[in-house]
Coordinates of C-alpha atoms and ligand atoms in Angstrom, one line a residue:
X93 CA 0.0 0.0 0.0
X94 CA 1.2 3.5 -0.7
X95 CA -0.6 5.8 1.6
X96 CA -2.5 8.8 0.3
X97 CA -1.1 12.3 1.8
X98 CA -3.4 14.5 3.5
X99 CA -2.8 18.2 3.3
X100 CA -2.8 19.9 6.5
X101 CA -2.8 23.1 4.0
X102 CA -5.4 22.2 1.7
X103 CA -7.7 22.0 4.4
X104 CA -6.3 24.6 6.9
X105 CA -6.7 27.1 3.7
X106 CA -10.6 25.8 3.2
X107 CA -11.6 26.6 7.0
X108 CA -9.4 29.9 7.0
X109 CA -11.7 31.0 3.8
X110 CA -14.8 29.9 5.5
X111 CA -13.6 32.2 8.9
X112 CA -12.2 35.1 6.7
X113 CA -16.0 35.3 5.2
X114 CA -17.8 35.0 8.7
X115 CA -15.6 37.6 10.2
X116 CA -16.4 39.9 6.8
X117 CA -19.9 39.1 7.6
X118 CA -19.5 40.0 11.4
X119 CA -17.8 43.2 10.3
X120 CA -20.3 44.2 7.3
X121 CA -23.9 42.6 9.2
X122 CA -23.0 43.6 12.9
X123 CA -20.4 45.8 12.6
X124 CA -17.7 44.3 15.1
X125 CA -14.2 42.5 14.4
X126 CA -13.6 39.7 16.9
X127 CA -10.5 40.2 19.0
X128 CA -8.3 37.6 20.5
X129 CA -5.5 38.3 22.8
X130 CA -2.7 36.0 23.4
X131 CA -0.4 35.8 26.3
X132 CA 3.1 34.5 26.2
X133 CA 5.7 33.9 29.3
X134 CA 9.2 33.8 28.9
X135 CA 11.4 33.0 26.1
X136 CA 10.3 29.0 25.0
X137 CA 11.4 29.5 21.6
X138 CA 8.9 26.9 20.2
X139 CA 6.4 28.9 21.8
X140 CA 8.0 32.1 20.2
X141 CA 7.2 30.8 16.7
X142 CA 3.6 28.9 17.4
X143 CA 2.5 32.5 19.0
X144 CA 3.6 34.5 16.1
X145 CA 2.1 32.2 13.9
X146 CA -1.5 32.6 15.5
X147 CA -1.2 36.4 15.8
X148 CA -0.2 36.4 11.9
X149 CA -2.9 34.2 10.7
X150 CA -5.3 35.9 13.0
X151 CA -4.5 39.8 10.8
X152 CA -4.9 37.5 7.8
X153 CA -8.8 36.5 8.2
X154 CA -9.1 40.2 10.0
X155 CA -9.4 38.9 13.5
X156 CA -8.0 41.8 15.9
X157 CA -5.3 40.8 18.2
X158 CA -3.1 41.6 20.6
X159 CA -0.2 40.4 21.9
X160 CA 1.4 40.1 25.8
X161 CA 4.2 39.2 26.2
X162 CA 5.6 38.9 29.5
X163 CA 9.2 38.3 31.0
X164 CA 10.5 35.0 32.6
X165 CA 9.7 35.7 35.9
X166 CA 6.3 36.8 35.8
X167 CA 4.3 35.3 39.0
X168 CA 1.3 34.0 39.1
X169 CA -0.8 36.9 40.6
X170 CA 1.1 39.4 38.0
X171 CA -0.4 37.0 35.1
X172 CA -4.0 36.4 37.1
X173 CA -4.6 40.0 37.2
X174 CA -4.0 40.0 33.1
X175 CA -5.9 37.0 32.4
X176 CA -8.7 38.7 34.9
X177 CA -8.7 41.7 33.2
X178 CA -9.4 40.3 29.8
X179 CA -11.7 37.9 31.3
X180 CA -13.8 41.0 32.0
X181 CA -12.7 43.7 29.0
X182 CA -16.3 43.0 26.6
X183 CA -13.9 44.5 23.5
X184 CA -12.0 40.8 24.4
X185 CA -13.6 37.8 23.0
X186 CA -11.0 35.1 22.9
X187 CA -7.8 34.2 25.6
X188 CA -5.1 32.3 24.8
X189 CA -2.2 31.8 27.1
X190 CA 0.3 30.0 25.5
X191 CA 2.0 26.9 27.2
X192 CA 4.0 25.9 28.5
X193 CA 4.4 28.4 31.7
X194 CA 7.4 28.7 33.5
X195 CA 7.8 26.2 36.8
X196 CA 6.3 29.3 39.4
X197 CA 3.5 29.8 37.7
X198 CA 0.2 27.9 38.8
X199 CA -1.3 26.7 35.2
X200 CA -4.2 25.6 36.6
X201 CA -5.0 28.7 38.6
X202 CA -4.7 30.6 35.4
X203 CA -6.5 28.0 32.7
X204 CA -9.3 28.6 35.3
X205 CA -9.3 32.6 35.2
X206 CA -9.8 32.4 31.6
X207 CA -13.5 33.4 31.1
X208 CA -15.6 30.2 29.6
X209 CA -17.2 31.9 27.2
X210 CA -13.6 33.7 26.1
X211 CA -11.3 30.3 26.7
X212 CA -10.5 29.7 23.1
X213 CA -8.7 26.6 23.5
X214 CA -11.1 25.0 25.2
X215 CA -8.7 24.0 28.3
X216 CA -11.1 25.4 31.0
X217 CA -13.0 23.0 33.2
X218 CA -15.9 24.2 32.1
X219 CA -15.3 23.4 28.3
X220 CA -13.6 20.3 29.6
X221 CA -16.4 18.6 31.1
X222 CA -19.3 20.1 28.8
X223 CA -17.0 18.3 25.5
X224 CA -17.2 15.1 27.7
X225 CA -21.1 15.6 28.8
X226 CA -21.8 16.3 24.8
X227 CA -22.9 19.6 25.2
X228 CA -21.9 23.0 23.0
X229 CA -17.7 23.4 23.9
X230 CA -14.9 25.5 23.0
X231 CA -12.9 22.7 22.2
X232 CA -8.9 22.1 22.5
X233 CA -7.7 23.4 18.7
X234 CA -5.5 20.5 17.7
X235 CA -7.9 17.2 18.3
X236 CA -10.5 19.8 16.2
X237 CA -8.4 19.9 13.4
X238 CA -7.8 16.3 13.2
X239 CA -11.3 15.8 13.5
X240 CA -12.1 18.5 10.4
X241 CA -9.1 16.6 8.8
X242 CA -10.9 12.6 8.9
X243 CA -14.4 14.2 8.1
X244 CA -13.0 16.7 5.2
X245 CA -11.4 13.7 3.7
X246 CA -14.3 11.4 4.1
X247 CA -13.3 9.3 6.0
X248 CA -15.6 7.4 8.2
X249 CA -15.3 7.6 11.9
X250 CA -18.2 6.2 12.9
X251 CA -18.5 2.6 14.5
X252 CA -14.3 2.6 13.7
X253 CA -11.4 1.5 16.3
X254 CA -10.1 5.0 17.1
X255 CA -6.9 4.2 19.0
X256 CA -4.7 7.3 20.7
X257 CA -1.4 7.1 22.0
X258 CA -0.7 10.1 24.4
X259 CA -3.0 11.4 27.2
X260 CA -2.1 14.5 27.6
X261 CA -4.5 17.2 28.7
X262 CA -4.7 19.1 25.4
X263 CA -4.0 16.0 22.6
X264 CA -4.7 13.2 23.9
X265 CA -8.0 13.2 26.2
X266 CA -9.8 16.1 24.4
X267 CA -9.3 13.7 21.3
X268 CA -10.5 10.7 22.3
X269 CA -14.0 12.8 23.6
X270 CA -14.3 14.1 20.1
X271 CA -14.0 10.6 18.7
X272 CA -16.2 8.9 20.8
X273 CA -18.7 12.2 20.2
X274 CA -18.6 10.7 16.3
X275 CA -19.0 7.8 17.4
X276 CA -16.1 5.9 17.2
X277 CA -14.7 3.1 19.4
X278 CA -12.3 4.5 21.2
X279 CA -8.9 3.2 23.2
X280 CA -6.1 5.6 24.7
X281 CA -2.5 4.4 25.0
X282 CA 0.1 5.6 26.9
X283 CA 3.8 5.4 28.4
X284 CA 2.4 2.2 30.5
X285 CA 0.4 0.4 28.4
X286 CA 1.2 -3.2 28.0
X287 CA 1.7 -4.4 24.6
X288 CA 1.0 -1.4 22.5
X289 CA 2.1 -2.4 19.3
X290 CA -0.8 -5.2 19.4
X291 CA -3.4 -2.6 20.3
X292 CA -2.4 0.2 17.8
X293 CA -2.2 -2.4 15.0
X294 CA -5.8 -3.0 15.6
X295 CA -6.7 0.6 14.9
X296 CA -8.4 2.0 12.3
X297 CA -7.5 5.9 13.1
X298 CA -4.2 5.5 14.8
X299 CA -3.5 9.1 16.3
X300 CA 0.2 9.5 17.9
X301 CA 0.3 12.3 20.5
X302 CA 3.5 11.3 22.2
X303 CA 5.9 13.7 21.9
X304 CA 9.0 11.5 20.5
X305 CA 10.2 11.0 16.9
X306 CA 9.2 8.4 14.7
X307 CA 8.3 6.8 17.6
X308 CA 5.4 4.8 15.8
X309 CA 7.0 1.7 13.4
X310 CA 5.8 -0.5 11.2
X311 CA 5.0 -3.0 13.7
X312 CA 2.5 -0.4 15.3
X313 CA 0.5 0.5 12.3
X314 CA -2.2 -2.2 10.7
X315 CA -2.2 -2.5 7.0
X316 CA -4.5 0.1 5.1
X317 CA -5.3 2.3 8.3
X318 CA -5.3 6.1 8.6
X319 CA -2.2 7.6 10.8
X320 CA -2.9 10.9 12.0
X321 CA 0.4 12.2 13.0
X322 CA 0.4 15.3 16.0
X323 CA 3.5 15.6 17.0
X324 CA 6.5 18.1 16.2
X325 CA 10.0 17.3 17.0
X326 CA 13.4 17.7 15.6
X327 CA 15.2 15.1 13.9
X328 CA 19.1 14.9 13.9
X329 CA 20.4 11.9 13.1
X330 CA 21.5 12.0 9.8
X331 CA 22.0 7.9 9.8
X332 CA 18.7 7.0 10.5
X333 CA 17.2 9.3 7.7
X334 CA 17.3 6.5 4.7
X335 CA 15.1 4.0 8.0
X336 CA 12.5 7.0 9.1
X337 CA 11.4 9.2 5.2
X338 CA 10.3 7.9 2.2
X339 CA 13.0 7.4 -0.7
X340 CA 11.7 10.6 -2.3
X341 CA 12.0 12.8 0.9
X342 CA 15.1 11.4 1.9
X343 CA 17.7 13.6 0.2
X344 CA 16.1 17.1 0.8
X345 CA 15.8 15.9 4.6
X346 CA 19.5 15.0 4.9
X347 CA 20.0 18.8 3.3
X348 CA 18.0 20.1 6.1
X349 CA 19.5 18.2 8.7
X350 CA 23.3 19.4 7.4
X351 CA 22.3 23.1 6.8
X352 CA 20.1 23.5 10.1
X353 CA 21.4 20.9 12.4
X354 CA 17.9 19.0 12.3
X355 CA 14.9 18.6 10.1
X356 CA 11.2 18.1 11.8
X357 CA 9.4 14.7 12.0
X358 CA 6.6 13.8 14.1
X359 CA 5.5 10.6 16.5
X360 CA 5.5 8.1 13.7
X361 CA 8.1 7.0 11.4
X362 CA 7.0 8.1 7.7
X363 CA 8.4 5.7 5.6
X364 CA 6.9 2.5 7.8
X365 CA 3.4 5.2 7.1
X366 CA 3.5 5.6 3.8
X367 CA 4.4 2.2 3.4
X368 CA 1.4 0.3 5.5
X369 CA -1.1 3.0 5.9
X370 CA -4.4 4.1 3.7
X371 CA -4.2 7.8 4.6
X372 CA -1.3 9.9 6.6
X373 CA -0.8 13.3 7.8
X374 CA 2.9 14.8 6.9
X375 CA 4.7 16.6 9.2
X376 CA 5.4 19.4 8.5
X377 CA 2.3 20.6 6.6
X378 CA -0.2 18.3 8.7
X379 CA -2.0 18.8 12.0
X380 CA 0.3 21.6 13.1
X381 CA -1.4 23.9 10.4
X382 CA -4.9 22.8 11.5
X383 CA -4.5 24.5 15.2
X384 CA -4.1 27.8 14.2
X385 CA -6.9 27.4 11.6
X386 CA -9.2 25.9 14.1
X387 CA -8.0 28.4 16.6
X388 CA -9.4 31.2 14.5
X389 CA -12.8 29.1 13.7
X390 CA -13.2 29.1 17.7
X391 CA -12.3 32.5 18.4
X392 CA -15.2 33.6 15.4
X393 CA -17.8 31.2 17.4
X394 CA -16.6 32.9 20.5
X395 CA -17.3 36.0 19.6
X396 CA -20.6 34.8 17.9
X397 CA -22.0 33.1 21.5
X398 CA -20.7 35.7 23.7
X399 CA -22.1 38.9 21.5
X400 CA -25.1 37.3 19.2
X401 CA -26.1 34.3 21.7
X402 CA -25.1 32.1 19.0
Ligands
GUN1602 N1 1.1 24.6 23.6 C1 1.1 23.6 22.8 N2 0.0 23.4 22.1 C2 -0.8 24.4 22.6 C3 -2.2 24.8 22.4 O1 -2.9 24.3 21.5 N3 -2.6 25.9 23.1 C4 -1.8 26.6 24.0 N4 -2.3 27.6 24.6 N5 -0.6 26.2 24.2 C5 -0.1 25.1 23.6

């Protein structure tokens, strides 16, 4: 089997269109832009490029934003009383803080100041338990986009093995409560699970959330499934470049590795992918370019709820 590709940009480029035209429509109908402020603390460069990617595409669909930025050793009241503030500014209708915080800070304090009805990545309890009781959400970007991603290219959730490896707060459990909520049979996997190989194989939707390179092999994918591929980590090792990309990648990866030091690669291996699986998601130009689409889709519903009641 040679697996098809699925764009992250195709799609990322069809939702941006549909949120460019509903914030026109806000703008021309009812005569508001929505705003969205994000909030960045300290100096995680990885953070430094994923915030000025949201803020970029969010001038591009002609979604106001603004931009905090604050130093290292910001405490937790200092970033409280900005996250309160917003919370409570009307002119505000989405809050993002970008993670991760520094060690002081109390995350959960802060996830929690973020207004409901503002808390654009859906990581408020509130959001959290209303995804998992089936009720109307702001819900986590990333498992949104890889849900847009398996409907926009028809495939079939329903009544299908959905298996997830990771269980992190903001991948892993959000995802499996927006697969179960289409109806798929859902398992999650994780750093102590027994046997994963045999369990992933049996998947239908295999979606790695790990957080380690080419982690996911051949002997973890089942012949003719759909790999959904979340993660985002650098790759250096030149020798293993020929065993983890496909023949045709393999020279301009070994390029990237010797000009920049390391090329990107997700949680699965994309040879043993393309190789075993019906449908992939590359990285880069996957998943990743979902969140900040999907980021802008819930910051236009936001806005909608908190200003039109729907
Ligand atoms: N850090 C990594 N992914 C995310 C995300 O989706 N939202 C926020 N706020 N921080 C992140």
């Amino acid at each position: 089997m040679r697996a098809r590709v699925l764009s992250g940009r195709k799609i990322a480029d069809e939702i941006i269109a549909e949120v460019a035209a509903e914030v026109a429509d806000l703008r021309e109908i009812h005569g508001f832009s929505p705003r969205l402020d994000v909030i960045r603390v300290g100096e995680d460069p990885a953070s430094e490029v994923y915030v000025g990617n949201k803020v970029k595409m969010a001038a591009e669909v002609g979604i106001e934003s603004r931009l905090h930025h604050l130093p290292a050793e910001t405490t937790t009241d200092e970033l409280l009383a900005l996250v309160t503030e917003l919370s409570n500014n009307d002119i505000v209708d989405g809050i993002l803080v970008q993670l991760p915080l520094p060690d002081q800070i109390d995350e959960r304090a802060v996830l929690e100041a973020v207004a409901a009805d503002k808390d654009v990545d859906g990581f408020h309890p509130l959001n959290v338990g209303r995804l998992n009781l089936g009720h109307k959400a702001l819900v986590p970007c990333t498992p949104a986009g890889v849900i847009e991603i398996l409907k926009r290219s028809n495939i079939e959730i329903a009544g299908k093995h959905a298996v997830i490896v990771g269980r992190s707060n903001i991948v892993g459990k959000p995802m499996a409560a927006l697969l179960l909520r289409e109806n798929a049979t859902v398992t999650i996997c994780h750093s102590r699970t027994a046997d994963l190989a045999a369990i992933t194989r049996s998947a239908e939707i295999l979606v790695a959330a790990i957080g380690r390179p080419a982690y996911i092999k051949a002997e973890h994918i089942g012949e003719g499934s759909t790999v959904i591929d979340v993660g985002i980590n650098p790759f250096v090792d030149l020798n293993a470049v020929a065993s983890t990309f496909p023949d045709e990648d393999v020279e301009k990866r070994l390029a990237a590795i010797e000009k920049r030091g390391s090329t990107l690669i997700g949680d699965v291996n994309q040879r043993d992918a393309m190789a075993k699986a019906a449908n992939f998601t590359p990285v880069p130009g996957g998943v990743g370019l979902l969140t900040v689409a999907m980021l802008m889709k819930n910051t236009v519903d936001a806005a909608k709820t908190r200003r039109l009641n729907g």
